Each structure stands twice: as structure tokens, then as C-alpha cells.
Amino acid sequence: MKLVDTHCHLNLIDNKNEIINSFEKENMEFVIEVGINVENSFKTVELANSYENIYCSVGIHPNDSSNLSNKDFDTIKILAQNEKVIAIGEIGLDYYREYTSKKDQFSSFINQIQIAKELNLPLILHIREAYDDAFNILINEGLPDKLGVVHCFSADWKTAKKFLDLGFYIGIDGPITFKNNNTLVEVVKNTPIEYILPETDSPFLTPVPFRGKKNNPTYVKYVIQKIAEIKNMNIEDTSQILVENSRKIFDI
Ligand SMILES: [Zn+2]
């Protein structure tokens, strides 16, 4: 089967070169290295420019949104104009960890939605325990034409449907392979396959059978297998459609 990982953090993995070298034999079409702050976004661009099959996004994660200045947003905007940058992210709201005040998270999110609109790039959204507020901010600010993906979706089907109705894609990660994740299984069951993107968020969220160990982009195959199983589709067709979805949304 063909693999694609639309959300990883290779720069946070110690043996990243070894893993990148395994991509060809694993049939990895491409991966997207996702930025989490200004410093890390410089690294995502550098990594993407070093390998043909690595694309990247630049952005400031909600948990990294304290003490930002206009200069930080200007830097993200400049980096975003590199030709390997295919999205703004990961940006959004995270109420699970209280590193950053809501006020700072709102301001960072809104500033970066504006950048995506100006540069006509899709969004990679990180939303945790903040789906209603994130939805309202997106509606109030106005959506970028290319919309984007709700990365590592972790709410119920009712919430997924609200984002799907706007045209967003739903990112599915390792937790879909965990036992008793019925809420997420229902989301995958009901979401049209054409609107699902496979992700790892590696080195985090390692899927079964490697849960507890460090994750890497090639483990996306376990996420794809599980999506195929839930959808009652064969793995080859599923992986083909997921690659096509990933190319379409990020214009790759
Ligand atoms: Zn991430």
C-alpha cells in the first residue's frame, strides 16, 4: 500500500535521518512536517528543502502562543512564502493544557488565520477541548478559500459534522487504533472517505501495536489499516484515496 503522513514532527525525532531513509522502501509518497513555533518553523522549511518527499507547514501552536509580537507573525508570513510550505499550522486553541491564556491563544490564532487568507494557504488546525470557540473564531474571522484540516480530531461526530459542513478535512491519528475509542470510530464511520487525512503526529500518539514506543511517519500504515477496516474497504483502495485527498487539499 502507498503511505502518506500529513502531520509529523521529524525534527523532534532523534534518528530522523534513518527514518527518512526508510521512506522509499515503505512506499511513502510524501510527509508533511508541521511547525509548532517560530524557531521550529525555520527547521521545518530547512528539512523540507533538503528532501523531495517532505513538505512542510509553518505556524505557532496554541501552547506556544505566550509573549508573541508582530515580528513573530511577520516571520511566519515570510517563511510561509517558501515553495515547500503548503499550509499554515499547527494553529488553533488548546484548553487541555493551561500553558497559555485564552487571550494569547485567540490573538495568535486570529493573526495566523489572516496570514493563511493573505497567502491563500489551507490551515492545519490543532483544537483540543476548545471546538466551539475555535469554530466561532473561524466563522467570525472568515475562512481561507482552501479551508484545511482539523488535525488529530478528538471530538464527537456532531462536532465533526459542523467542520465537514464548512468543507474541512478530518485528520485521523494513532488513537483510532486504541481499544474502546468508540467516539472516534463513529467519526470515521460517518465521515466520507474523501474527507479523511491520515496522520501520525509522530513522535507522539504511537498507534497499536507500537503504543508506548516512539512514533514515526511509517507507522501511518496502522492508521490507514484501521480506517480501511472501519470503512469495510480494501487497504489498497483506501490508501490510494487517502493519498489523493492529501495531494488535493495541500495542492501537492
Ligand atoms: Zn502536531
Short mmCIF file of C-alpha atoms and ligand atoms in Angstrom, two decimals:
data_model
loop_
_atom_site.label_atom_id
_atom_site.label_comp_id
_atom_site.label_asym_id
_atom_site.label_seq_id
_atom_site.Cartn_x
_atom_site.Cartn_y
_atom_site.Cartn_z
CA MET A 1 0.00 0.00 0.00
CA LYS A 2 1.02 3.59 -0.59
CA LEU A 3 1.65 5.67 2.51
CA VAL A 4 1.28 9.35 3.23
CA ASP A 5 1.62 11.11 6.59
CA THR A 6 0.08 14.59 6.57
CA HIS A 7 1.21 15.52 10.09
CA CYS A 8 4.55 14.70 11.66
CA HIS A 9 7.36 16.34 13.63
CA LEU A 10 10.52 14.66 12.32
CA ASN A 11 12.55 17.47 13.87
CA LEU A 12 11.53 16.13 17.29
CA ILE A 13 12.78 12.60 16.46
CA ASP A 14 16.39 11.69 17.32
CA ASN A 15 17.04 9.21 14.49
CA LYS A 16 15.14 11.18 11.86
CA ASN A 17 17.68 10.53 9.08
CA GLU A 18 17.33 6.78 9.49
CA ILE A 19 13.55 7.10 9.34
CA ILE A 20 13.62 9.40 6.28
CA ASN A 21 15.91 6.89 4.55
CA SER A 22 13.30 4.15 5.11
CA PHE A 23 10.55 6.12 3.32
CA GLU A 24 11.27 4.74 -0.13
CA LYS A 25 11.15 1.09 0.87
CA GLU A 26 7.98 1.75 2.89
CA ASN A 27 6.24 3.23 -0.18
CA MET A 28 5.89 6.64 1.47
CA GLU A 29 4.62 9.08 -1.17
CA PHE A 30 5.36 12.13 0.97
CA VAL A 31 5.10 13.51 4.52
CA ILE A 32 4.22 16.93 5.90
CA GLU A 33 6.48 18.30 8.61
CA VAL A 34 4.38 20.60 10.79
CA GLY A 35 5.68 23.73 12.54
CA ILE A 36 4.92 24.45 16.20
CA ASN A 37 6.66 27.78 16.83
CA VAL A 38 8.87 30.31 15.03
CA GLU A 39 12.18 28.56 15.70
CA ASN A 40 10.75 25.15 14.78
CA SER A 41 9.17 26.59 11.61
CA PHE A 42 12.62 27.62 10.36
CA LYS A 43 13.60 23.96 10.83
CA THR A 44 10.54 22.59 9.02
CA VAL A 45 11.38 24.73 5.99
CA GLU A 46 15.01 23.64 6.11
CA LEU A 47 14.06 19.95 6.33
CA ALA A 48 11.51 20.22 3.51
CA ASN A 49 14.08 21.89 1.30
CA SER A 50 16.52 19.04 1.91
CA TYR A 51 14.21 16.20 0.76
CA GLU A 52 11.95 15.98 -2.26
CA ASN A 53 9.27 13.93 -0.46
CA ILE A 54 9.00 16.20 2.59
CA TYR A 55 6.67 19.21 2.50
CA CYS A 56 6.01 21.47 5.46
CA SER A 57 3.78 23.94 7.23
CA VAL A 58 4.80 26.90 9.37
CA GLY A 59 2.92 28.21 12.37
CA ILE A 60 2.68 28.78 16.10
CA HIS A 61 0.92 26.13 18.23
CA PRO A 62 -1.62 27.48 20.76
CA ASN A 63 0.56 26.20 23.63
CA ASP A 64 3.46 28.26 22.26
CA SER A 65 1.42 31.45 21.92
CA SER A 66 2.54 33.41 25.02
CA ASN A 67 4.66 36.55 24.66
CA LEU A 68 4.37 36.82 20.89
CA SER A 69 4.96 40.06 19.00
CA ASN A 70 4.09 41.25 15.50
CA LYS A 71 7.61 40.33 14.48
CA ASP A 72 6.81 36.65 15.14
CA PHE A 73 3.79 36.75 12.84
CA ASP A 74 5.81 38.65 10.20
CA THR A 75 8.44 35.90 10.34
CA ILE A 76 5.80 33.17 9.89
CA LYS A 77 4.43 35.10 6.92
CA ILE A 78 7.86 35.36 5.29
CA LEU A 79 8.65 31.67 5.90
CA ALA A 80 5.23 30.71 4.52
CA GLN A 81 6.24 32.02 1.12
CA ASN A 82 8.85 29.29 0.64
CA GLU A 83 7.70 26.95 -2.13
CA LYS A 84 7.75 23.78 0.03
CA VAL A 85 5.32 25.38 2.55
CA ILE A 86 1.84 24.04 1.81
CA ALA A 87 -0.17 25.20 4.86
CA ILE A 88 -0.27 27.41 7.96
CA GLY A 89 -0.16 25.32 11.13
CA GLU A 90 -0.43 23.95 13.53
CA ILE A 91 -2.60 26.74 14.89
CA GLY A 92 -5.76 26.80 16.97
CA LEU A 93 -6.89 26.53 20.58
CA ASP A 94 -5.90 24.11 23.33
CA TYR A 95 -7.72 24.26 26.67
CA TYR A 96 -6.38 20.89 27.80
CA ARG A 97 -3.05 22.33 28.88
CA GLU A 98 -3.12 25.73 30.52
CA TYR A 99 0.31 26.94 29.41
CA THR A 100 -1.14 29.88 27.56
CA SER A 101 -4.01 32.26 28.41
CA LYS A 102 -7.12 32.17 26.22
CA LYS A 103 -6.47 35.79 25.29
CA ASP A 104 -3.00 34.96 23.92
CA GLN A 105 -4.31 31.87 22.14
CA PHE A 106 -7.12 33.87 20.47
CA SER A 107 -4.74 36.56 19.28
CA SER A 108 -2.20 34.05 17.88
CA PHE A 109 -4.94 32.04 16.14
CA ILE A 110 -6.58 35.12 14.59
CA ASN A 111 -3.28 36.59 13.37
CA GLN A 112 -2.36 33.34 11.66
CA ILE A 113 -5.79 32.84 10.06
CA GLN A 114 -5.15 36.23 8.44
CA ILE A 115 -1.78 35.05 7.10
CA ALA A 116 -3.41 31.96 5.57
CA LYS A 117 -6.04 34.15 3.92
CA GLU A 118 -3.50 36.60 2.54
CA LEU A 119 -1.29 33.83 1.13
CA ASN A 120 -4.18 31.58 0.07
CA LEU A 121 -2.95 28.58 2.08
CA PRO A 122 -5.04 25.97 3.94
CA LEU A 123 -4.99 25.68 7.76
CA ILE A 124 -3.72 22.79 9.87
CA LEU A 125 -5.87 23.20 12.99
CA HIS A 126 -4.87 21.97 16.45
CA ILE A 127 -8.01 22.00 18.60
CA ARG A 128 -8.23 20.35 21.99
CA GLU A 129 -11.23 20.74 24.30
CA ALA A 130 -11.99 24.01 22.51
CA TYR A 131 -14.05 23.03 19.46
CA ASP A 132 -16.90 25.52 19.94
CA ASP A 133 -14.61 28.53 20.47
CA ALA A 134 -12.37 27.55 17.54
CA PHE A 135 -15.39 27.11 15.27
CA ASN A 136 -16.76 30.54 16.26
CA ILE A 137 -13.41 32.27 15.69
CA LEU A 138 -13.14 30.70 12.22
CA ILE A 139 -16.65 31.88 11.32
CA ASN A 140 -16.08 35.38 12.72
CA GLU A 141 -12.68 35.88 11.06
CA GLY A 142 -13.82 34.47 7.73
CA LEU A 143 -12.42 31.27 6.28
CA PRO A 144 -9.46 30.98 3.92
CA ASP A 145 -10.61 29.73 0.48
CA LYS A 146 -8.68 26.47 0.86
CA LEU A 147 -10.01 25.79 4.39
CA GLY A 148 -7.81 22.97 5.71
CA VAL A 149 -7.83 20.07 8.16
CA VAL A 150 -8.92 19.60 11.76
CA HIS A 151 -5.76 17.74 12.81
CA CYS A 152 -5.94 14.80 15.24
CA PHE A 153 -9.68 15.05 15.56
CA SER A 154 -10.77 14.20 19.12
CA ALA A 155 -14.41 15.24 19.47
CA ASP A 156 -17.71 13.54 18.59
CA TRP A 157 -19.50 13.06 15.27
CA LYS A 158 -21.81 16.04 15.85
CA THR A 159 -18.76 18.33 16.07
CA ALA A 160 -17.03 16.66 13.12
CA LYS A 161 -20.13 17.28 11.01
CA LYS A 162 -20.03 21.03 11.78
CA PHE A 163 -16.48 21.25 10.38
CA LEU A 164 -17.24 18.91 7.45
CA ASP A 165 -20.22 21.07 6.52
CA LEU A 166 -17.83 24.01 6.14
CA GLY A 167 -15.59 21.84 3.92
CA PHE A 168 -12.78 20.99 6.35
CA TYR A 169 -10.99 17.63 6.25
CA ILE A 170 -10.72 15.42 9.36
CA GLY A 171 -7.23 14.26 10.45
CA ILE A 172 -7.08 10.77 11.98
CA ASP A 173 -4.12 9.60 14.07
CA GLY A 174 -2.94 6.68 16.23
CA PRO A 175 -5.77 6.93 18.81
CA ILE A 176 -8.11 5.34 16.22
CA THR A 177 -6.20 2.07 16.86
CA PHE A 178 -6.70 2.23 20.65
CA LYS A 179 -9.26 -0.03 22.33
CA ASN A 180 -12.69 1.37 23.18
CA ASN A 181 -12.33 4.55 21.16
CA ASN A 182 -15.95 4.29 20.05
CA THR A 183 -16.49 8.02 19.64
CA LEU A 184 -13.65 8.30 17.12
CA VAL A 185 -14.71 5.09 15.34
CA GLU A 186 -18.15 6.67 14.85
CA VAL A 187 -16.49 9.80 13.40
CA VAL A 188 -14.52 7.71 10.88
CA LYS A 189 -17.58 5.62 10.02
CA ASN A 190 -19.66 8.70 9.22
CA THR A 191 -17.03 10.91 7.57
CA PRO A 192 -16.87 10.46 3.78
CA ILE A 193 -13.56 8.75 2.94
CA GLU A 194 -12.80 11.66 0.58
CA TYR A 195 -12.58 13.96 3.64
CA ILE A 196 -10.23 11.89 5.80
CA LEU A 197 -6.48 12.57 6.06
CA PRO A 198 -4.04 10.06 7.62
CA GLU A 199 -1.64 11.48 10.23
CA THR A 200 0.81 10.25 12.85
CA ASP A 201 1.69 13.39 14.88
CA SER A 202 4.93 11.45 15.43
CA PRO A 203 6.87 11.21 17.72
CA PHE A 204 3.60 11.36 19.72
CA LEU A 205 0.43 9.22 19.67
CA THR A 206 2.00 5.91 18.60
CA PRO A 207 -0.60 3.50 17.19
CA VAL A 208 -1.15 -0.10 18.27
CA PRO A 209 0.90 -2.40 18.01
CA PHE A 210 3.72 0.00 19.00
CA ARG A 211 1.78 2.02 21.57
CA GLY A 212 4.14 3.14 24.36
CA LYS A 213 7.13 3.34 21.99
CA LYS A 214 8.24 6.34 19.91
CA ASN A 215 6.13 7.01 16.85
CA ASN A 216 7.40 7.69 13.31
CA PRO A 217 5.69 8.52 9.98
CA THR A 218 5.90 4.95 8.60
CA TYR A 219 3.53 3.79 11.36
CA VAL A 220 0.81 5.66 9.49
CA LYS A 221 0.16 2.25 7.87
CA TYR A 222 -1.58 1.11 11.09
CA VAL A 223 -3.82 4.18 11.00
CA ILE A 224 -4.65 3.53 7.31
CA GLN A 225 -5.35 -0.17 8.02
CA LYS A 226 -7.75 0.77 10.80
CA ILE A 227 -9.55 3.32 8.62
CA ALA A 228 -9.95 0.63 5.91
CA GLU A 229 -11.28 -1.84 8.49
CA ILE A 230 -13.85 0.64 9.87
CA LYS A 231 -14.93 1.64 6.35
CA ASN A 232 -15.08 -2.01 5.28
CA MET A 233 -12.90 -1.21 2.26
CA ASN A 234 -9.78 -2.92 0.96
CA ILE A 235 -6.48 -1.44 2.07
CA GLU A 236 -5.16 -0.66 -1.43
CA ASP A 237 -8.23 1.39 -2.38
CA THR A 238 -8.25 3.13 0.98
CA SER A 239 -4.59 4.12 0.83
CA GLN A 240 -4.97 5.30 -2.79
CA ILE A 241 -7.90 7.58 -1.85
CA LEU A 242 -6.07 8.92 1.22
CA VAL A 243 -3.03 9.82 -0.91
CA GLU A 244 -5.30 11.59 -3.40
CA ASN A 245 -7.06 13.51 -0.58
CA SER A 246 -3.70 14.63 0.80
CA ARG A 247 -2.50 15.85 -2.60
CA LYS A 248 -5.75 17.67 -3.26
CA ILE A 249 -6.08 19.66 -0.03
CA PHE A 250 -2.42 20.68 0.11
CA ASP A 251 -2.02 21.13 -3.66
CA ILE A 252 0.91 18.66 -3.90
ZN ZN B 1 1.39 18.13 15.77
#
